[in-house]
mmCIF file of C-alpha atoms in Angstrom:
data_model
loop_
_atom_site.group_PDB
_atom_site.id
_atom_site.type_symbol
_atom_site.label_atom_id
_atom_site.label_comp_id
_atom_site.label_asym_id
_atom_site.label_seq_id
_atom_site.Cartn_x
_atom_site.Cartn_y
_atom_site.Cartn_z
ATOM 1 C CA GLY A 1 68.400 84.995 29.689
ATOM 2 C CA ALA A 2 68.375 88.678 29.498
ATOM 3 C CA VAL A 3 71.877 89.342 30.969
ATOM 4 C CA VAL A 4 73.542 92.607 30.889
ATOM 5 C CA SER A 5 77.245 93.133 31.869
ATOM 6 C CA GLN A 6 79.106 96.175 32.595
ATOM 7 C CA HIS A 7 82.892 96.751 32.551
ATOM 8 C CA PRO A 8 84.633 97.611 34.744
ATOM 9 C CA SER A 9 82.766 96.847 37.971
ATOM 10 C CA TRP A 10 84.885 99.507 39.767
ATOM 11 C CA VAL A 11 87.317 102.160 38.676
ATOM 12 C CA ILE A 12 89.504 104.476 40.795
ATOM 13 C CA CYS A 13 91.026 107.446 38.861
ATOM 14 C CA LYS A 14 92.588 110.552 39.215
ATOM 15 C CA SER A 15 90.782 114.016 38.857
ATOM 16 C CA GLY A 16 91.010 115.122 35.040
ATOM 17 C CA THR A 17 91.286 111.599 33.527
ATOM 18 C CA SER A 18 88.520 110.171 31.322
ATOM 19 C CA VAL A 19 86.825 106.943 32.078
ATOM 20 C CA LYS A 20 84.938 104.717 29.649
ATOM 21 C CA ILE A 21 82.218 102.260 30.947
ATOM 22 C CA GLU A 22 80.802 99.531 28.768
ATOM 23 C CA CYS A 23 77.412 98.043 28.854
ATOM 24 C CA ARG A 24 76.693 94.938 26.899
ATOM 25 C CA SER A 25 73.642 92.888 26.363
ATOM 26 C CA LEU A 26 74.740 89.261 26.335
ATOM 27 C CA ASP A 27 72.093 87.260 25.002
ATOM 28 C CA PHE A 28 69.515 89.591 23.344
ATOM 29 C CA GLN A 29 69.646 92.768 21.210
ATOM 30 C CA ALA A 30 68.682 96.014 22.695
ATOM 31 C CA THR A 31 67.530 99.087 20.566
ATOM 32 C CA THR A 32 67.445 101.147 23.580
ATOM 33 C CA MET A 33 69.963 101.284 26.559
ATOM 34 C CA PHE A 34 69.537 103.534 29.536
ATOM 35 C CA TRP A 35 72.302 105.141 31.719
ATOM 36 C CA TYR A 36 71.586 105.861 35.383
ATOM 37 C CA ARG A 37 73.616 107.458 38.139
ATOM 38 C CA GLN A 38 72.936 106.734 41.709
ATOM 39 C CA PHE A 39 74.360 108.634 44.772
ATOM 40 C CA PRO A 40 74.604 106.906 48.162
ATOM 41 C CA LYS A 41 71.180 106.271 49.666
ATOM 42 C CA GLN A 42 69.371 107.811 46.690
ATOM 43 C CA SER A 43 67.326 106.376 43.821
ATOM 44 C CA LEU A 44 68.462 106.052 40.278
ATOM 45 C CA MET A 45 68.579 109.066 38.340
ATOM 46 C CA LEU A 46 68.264 108.815 34.549
ATOM 47 C CA MET A 47 71.084 110.490 32.762
ATOM 48 C CA ALA A 48 70.319 109.533 29.143
ATOM 49 C CA THR A 49 68.577 107.345 26.704
ATOM 50 C CA SER A 50 70.710 105.649 24.025
ATOM 51 C CA ASN A 51 69.124 104.410 20.855
ATOM 52 C CA GLU A 52 71.379 102.313 18.519
ATOM 53 C CA GLY A 53 72.817 104.238 15.659
ATOM 54 C CA SER A 54 71.572 107.557 16.784
ATOM 55 C CA LYS A 55 72.375 110.292 19.165
ATOM 56 C CA ALA A 56 71.761 109.725 23.000
ATOM 57 C CA THR A 57 68.851 111.833 24.517
ATOM 58 C CA TYR A 58 70.149 113.597 27.631
ATOM 59 C CA GLU A 59 68.055 114.476 30.654
ATOM 60 C CA GLN A 60 67.866 118.058 31.768
ATOM 61 C CA GLY A 61 70.989 118.952 33.708
ATOM 62 C CA VAL A 62 73.102 116.194 32.340
ATOM 63 C CA GLU A 63 76.187 117.596 30.195
ATOM 64 C CA LYS A 64 76.474 115.767 27.167
ATOM 65 C CA ASP A 65 79.929 116.978 26.387
ATOM 66 C CA LYS A 66 81.118 115.583 29.729
ATOM 67 C CA PHE A 67 79.109 112.323 29.434
ATOM 68 C CA LEU A 68 79.655 111.000 26.151
ATOM 69 C CA ILE A 69 77.316 108.111 25.031
ATOM 70 C CA ASN A 70 77.939 105.822 22.023
ATOM 71 C CA HIS A 71 75.593 103.247 21.018
ATOM 72 C CA ALA A 72 77.344 101.658 18.261
ATOM 73 C CA SER A 73 75.565 98.074 17.924
ATOM 74 C CA LEU A 74 72.553 96.494 19.255
ATOM 75 C CA THR A 75 74.509 94.972 22.035
ATOM 76 C CA LEU A 76 76.886 97.733 23.118
ATOM 77 C CA SER A 77 76.633 101.181 24.575
ATOM 78 C CA THR A 78 79.600 103.018 26.099
ATOM 79 C CA LEU A 79 79.488 105.868 28.553
ATOM 80 C CA THR A 80 82.599 108.085 28.750
ATOM 81 C CA VAL A 81 83.174 110.340 31.590
ATOM 82 C CA THR A 82 85.452 113.038 30.385
ATOM 83 C CA SER A 83 87.760 115.013 32.697
ATOM 84 C CA ALA A 84 86.314 113.288 35.769
ATOM 85 C CA HIS A 85 86.212 115.102 39.118
ATOM 86 C CA PRO A 86 85.603 114.000 42.592
ATOM 87 C CA GLU A 87 81.836 115.058 42.396
ATOM 88 C CA ASP A 88 81.389 112.552 39.384
ATOM 89 C CA SER A 89 82.118 109.736 41.938
ATOM 90 C CA SER A 90 78.962 107.703 41.965
ATOM 91 C CA PHE A 91 77.406 104.340 40.973
ATOM 92 C CA TYR A 92 76.689 104.230 37.274
ATOM 93 C CA ILE A 93 74.160 101.569 36.175
ATOM 94 C CA CYS A 94 73.065 100.955 32.634
ATOM 95 C CA SER A 95 69.887 99.059 31.510
ATOM 96 C CA ALA A 96 68.956 97.498 28.185
ATOM 97 C CA ALA A 97 65.554 97.176 26.609
ATOM 98 C CA PRO A 98 65.067 94.268 24.485
ATOM 99 C CA LEU A 99 64.258 94.604 20.582
ATOM 100 C CA LEU A 100 60.791 93.048 20.121
ATOM 101 C CA ALA A 101 59.515 93.412 16.475
ATOM 102 C CA GLY A 102 56.671 96.037 16.558
ATOM 103 C CA VAL A 103 56.251 95.909 20.174
ATOM 104 C CA PRO A 104 57.190 98.656 22.747
ATOM 105 C CA TYR A 105 59.410 97.201 25.250
ATOM 106 C CA ASN A 106 57.933 96.441 28.659
ATOM 107 C CA GLU A 107 60.859 95.774 30.789
ATOM 108 C CA GLN A 108 64.532 96.787 31.092
ATOM 109 C CA PHE A 109 67.212 94.579 32.415
ATOM 110 C CA PHE A 110 69.933 96.077 34.530
ATOM 111 C CA GLY A 111 73.673 95.668 34.380
ATOM 112 C CA PRO A 112 75.670 95.165 37.793
ATOM 113 C CA GLY A 113 76.689 98.806 37.912
ATOM 114 C CA THR A 114 80.104 100.455 37.867
ATOM 115 C CA ARG A 115 81.387 102.070 40.895
ATOM 116 C CA LEU A 116 83.458 105.159 39.926
ATOM 117 C CA THR A 117 85.586 106.949 42.529
ATOM 118 C CA VAL A 118 87.647 109.883 41.490
ATOM 119 C CA LEU A 119 90.392 111.082 43.663
ATOM 120 C CA GLY B 1 56.015 117.141 35.828
ATOM 121 C CA GLN B 2 57.128 113.830 37.004
ATOM 122 C CA ASN B 3 56.677 112.870 40.591
ATOM 123 C CA ILE B 4 56.793 109.721 42.405
ATOM 124 C CA ASP B 5 56.550 109.238 46.086
ATOM 125 C CA GLN B 6 57.394 106.488 48.396
ATOM 126 C CA PRO B 7 58.105 106.317 52.198
ATOM 127 C CA THR B 8 61.881 106.632 52.754
ATOM 128 C CA GLU B 9 62.263 103.992 55.405
ATOM 129 C CA MET B 10 60.411 101.197 56.845
ATOM 130 C CA THR B 11 61.153 98.549 59.566
ATOM 131 C CA ALA B 12 59.224 95.225 60.088
ATOM 132 C CA THR B 13 59.884 91.991 61.804
ATOM 133 C CA GLU B 14 60.715 88.597 60.419
ATOM 134 C CA GLY B 15 57.749 86.585 59.389
ATOM 135 C CA ALA B 16 55.569 89.814 59.273
ATOM 136 C CA ILE B 17 53.663 91.327 56.414
ATOM 137 C CA VAL B 18 54.714 94.761 55.179
ATOM 138 C CA GLN B 19 53.135 97.041 52.468
ATOM 139 C CA ILE B 20 55.224 99.636 50.603
ATOM 140 C CA ASN B 21 53.173 102.514 49.000
ATOM 141 C CA CYS B 22 53.795 104.544 45.925
ATOM 142 C CA THR B 23 51.911 107.276 44.508
ATOM 143 C CA TYR B 24 52.898 108.713 40.992
ATOM 144 C CA GLN B 25 52.070 111.771 38.781
ATOM 145 C CA THR B 26 53.554 111.339 35.418
ATOM 146 C CA SER B 27 53.353 112.274 31.743
ATOM 147 C CA GLY B 28 51.232 109.437 30.634
ATOM 148 C CA PHE B 29 51.261 105.910 32.005
ATOM 149 C CA ASN B 30 52.505 102.790 30.233
ATOM 150 C CA GLY B 31 53.067 100.587 33.309
ATOM 151 C CA LEU B 32 54.485 100.407 36.890
ATOM 152 C CA PHE B 33 57.400 98.380 37.956
ATOM 153 C CA TRP B 34 58.767 97.536 41.292
ATOM 154 C CA TYR B 35 62.356 96.552 41.784
ATOM 155 C CA GLN B 36 64.513 95.317 44.691
ATOM 156 C CA GLN B 37 67.913 96.701 45.271
ATOM 157 C CA HIS B 38 70.426 95.547 47.696
ATOM 158 C CA ALA B 39 73.257 97.960 48.677
ATOM 159 C CA GLY B 40 75.773 98.205 46.058
ATOM 160 C CA GLU B 41 74.109 96.051 43.589
ATOM 161 C CA ALA B 42 71.935 96.698 40.551
ATOM 162 C CA PRO B 43 68.024 96.581 40.788
ATOM 163 C CA THR B 44 66.262 93.346 40.168
ATOM 164 C CA PHE B 45 62.865 93.142 38.638
ATOM 165 C CA LEU B 46 59.971 92.156 41.008
ATOM 166 C CA SER B 47 56.663 93.078 39.387
ATOM 167 C CA TYR B 48 54.829 94.883 36.635
ATOM 168 C CA ASN B 49 51.357 96.108 36.617
ATOM 169 C CA VAL B 50 49.708 97.759 33.730
ATOM 170 C CA LEU B 51 46.085 97.049 34.567
ATOM 171 C CA ASP B 52 44.212 97.838 37.710
ATOM 172 C CA GLY B 53 44.235 95.017 40.228
ATOM 173 C CA LEU B 54 46.558 92.792 42.177
ATOM 174 C CA GLU B 55 49.346 90.776 40.600
ATOM 175 C CA GLU B 56 50.652 87.954 42.905
ATOM 176 C CA LYS B 57 54.025 86.198 42.685
ATOM 177 C CA GLY B 58 55.010 84.018 45.479
ATOM 178 C CA ARG B 59 55.596 86.034 48.674
ATOM 179 C CA PHE B 60 55.408 89.304 46.646
ATOM 180 C CA SER B 61 52.205 91.083 45.317
ATOM 181 C CA SER B 62 51.751 94.290 43.611
ATOM 182 C CA PHE B 63 48.598 96.209 43.363
ATOM 183 C CA LEU B 64 47.741 99.126 40.991
ATOM 184 C CA SER B 65 44.861 101.757 40.978
ATOM 185 C CA ARG B 66 45.415 103.987 37.645
ATOM 186 C CA SER B 67 42.454 106.293 38.525
ATOM 187 C CA LYS B 68 44.306 107.215 42.056
ATOM 188 C CA GLY B 69 47.697 107.045 40.624
ATOM 189 C CA TYR B 70 48.647 104.444 43.443
ATOM 190 C CA SER B 71 50.397 101.120 43.890
ATOM 191 C CA TYR B 72 51.736 99.111 46.655
ATOM 192 C CA LEU B 73 54.129 96.294 47.008
ATOM 193 C CA LEU B 74 53.002 93.641 49.698
ATOM 194 C CA LEU B 75 55.664 91.345 51.099
ATOM 195 C CA LYS B 76 54.559 88.386 53.024
ATOM 196 C CA GLU B 77 56.486 86.115 55.377
ATOM 197 C CA LEU B 78 59.298 88.422 55.594
ATOM 198 C CA GLN B 79 62.788 87.116 55.723
ATOM 199 C CA MET B 80 66.007 88.764 56.653
ATOM 200 C CA LYS B 81 67.256 88.797 53.135
ATOM 201 C CA ASP B 82 64.330 90.960 52.238
ATOM 202 C CA SER B 83 66.059 93.939 53.868
ATOM 203 C CA ALA B 84 66.861 96.148 50.793
ATOM 204 C CA SER B 85 65.655 99.065 48.936
ATOM 205 C CA TYR B 86 62.271 98.842 46.929
ATOM 206 C CA LEU B 87 61.995 101.044 43.923
ATOM 207 C CA CYS B 88 58.747 102.172 42.315
ATOM 208 C CA ALA B 89 59.147 103.174 38.750
ATOM 209 C CA VAL B 90 56.653 104.404 36.212
ATOM 210 C CA LYS B 91 57.054 104.068 32.297
ATOM 211 C CA ASP B 92 55.591 107.251 30.906
ATOM 212 C CA TYR B 93 54.372 107.913 27.279
ATOM 213 C CA GLY B 94 57.800 108.807 26.153
ATOM 214 C CA GLN B 95 58.840 105.383 27.103
ATOM 215 C CA ASN B 96 61.042 106.631 29.806
ATOM 216 C CA PHE B 97 61.280 104.834 33.266
ATOM 217 C CA VAL B 98 60.811 107.476 36.035
ATOM 218 C CA PHE B 99 61.998 106.027 39.431
ATOM 219 C CA GLY B 100 60.832 106.966 42.952
ATOM 220 C CA PRO B 101 63.120 107.751 45.586
ATOM 221 C CA GLY B 102 63.061 104.219 47.012
ATOM 222 C CA THR B 103 62.104 102.750 50.313
ATOM 223 C CA ARG B 104 64.731 101.164 52.446
ATOM 224 C CA LEU B 105 63.144 98.184 54.393
ATOM 225 C CA SER B 106 65.003 96.850 57.329
ATOM 226 C CA VAL B 107 63.808 93.379 58.451
ATOM 227 C CA LEU B 108 64.505 92.685 62.187
ATOM 228 C CA PRO B 109 64.776 89.291 63.887
#
């Protein structure tokens, strides 16, 4: 159980295009999903916290107009990198925290990640 | 502010024991997590500590001291497949997960 998928797993695009990454919790409902970015040999950096049905909370320094997050259902969140540039090339990982009635989640389950290369 | 420290790199020999330390200063504490991450893959959950003491799970153990803001991950009987990055993460009062820089462990034959 507790499987999270991401699609696509790898994308190469031209500078200036927009890229959408999907994150799905396959066998559980997630009220909260997190989006992380990871550059080579560095740790995960939280970009934003996404709650179903409400606006995402972005970390300081992350442009919300550039990284559009939509959490339309309890099993799907999307991250759209708008007008991508080479410096946006990175490994983007989502995670989902299960919905437990009245109990704060204690764990997050990671998706397999999406490697974005912007030429 | 939020600060989590780990050694950047460690090297150990197959069959040996290695201890990876993590110190933290965060806005509140709601648990500490250890994850393993192989290159190019997503992190996988190893352990969770919310109370002081040692949690043992097979070859892996994790220790927590909340008063000292300190944790360690102990790996026994090291195997080549244990070569990976090990991430320490703290869940703060805002229910956010704050990750440390990760420790790259190399296991040598």
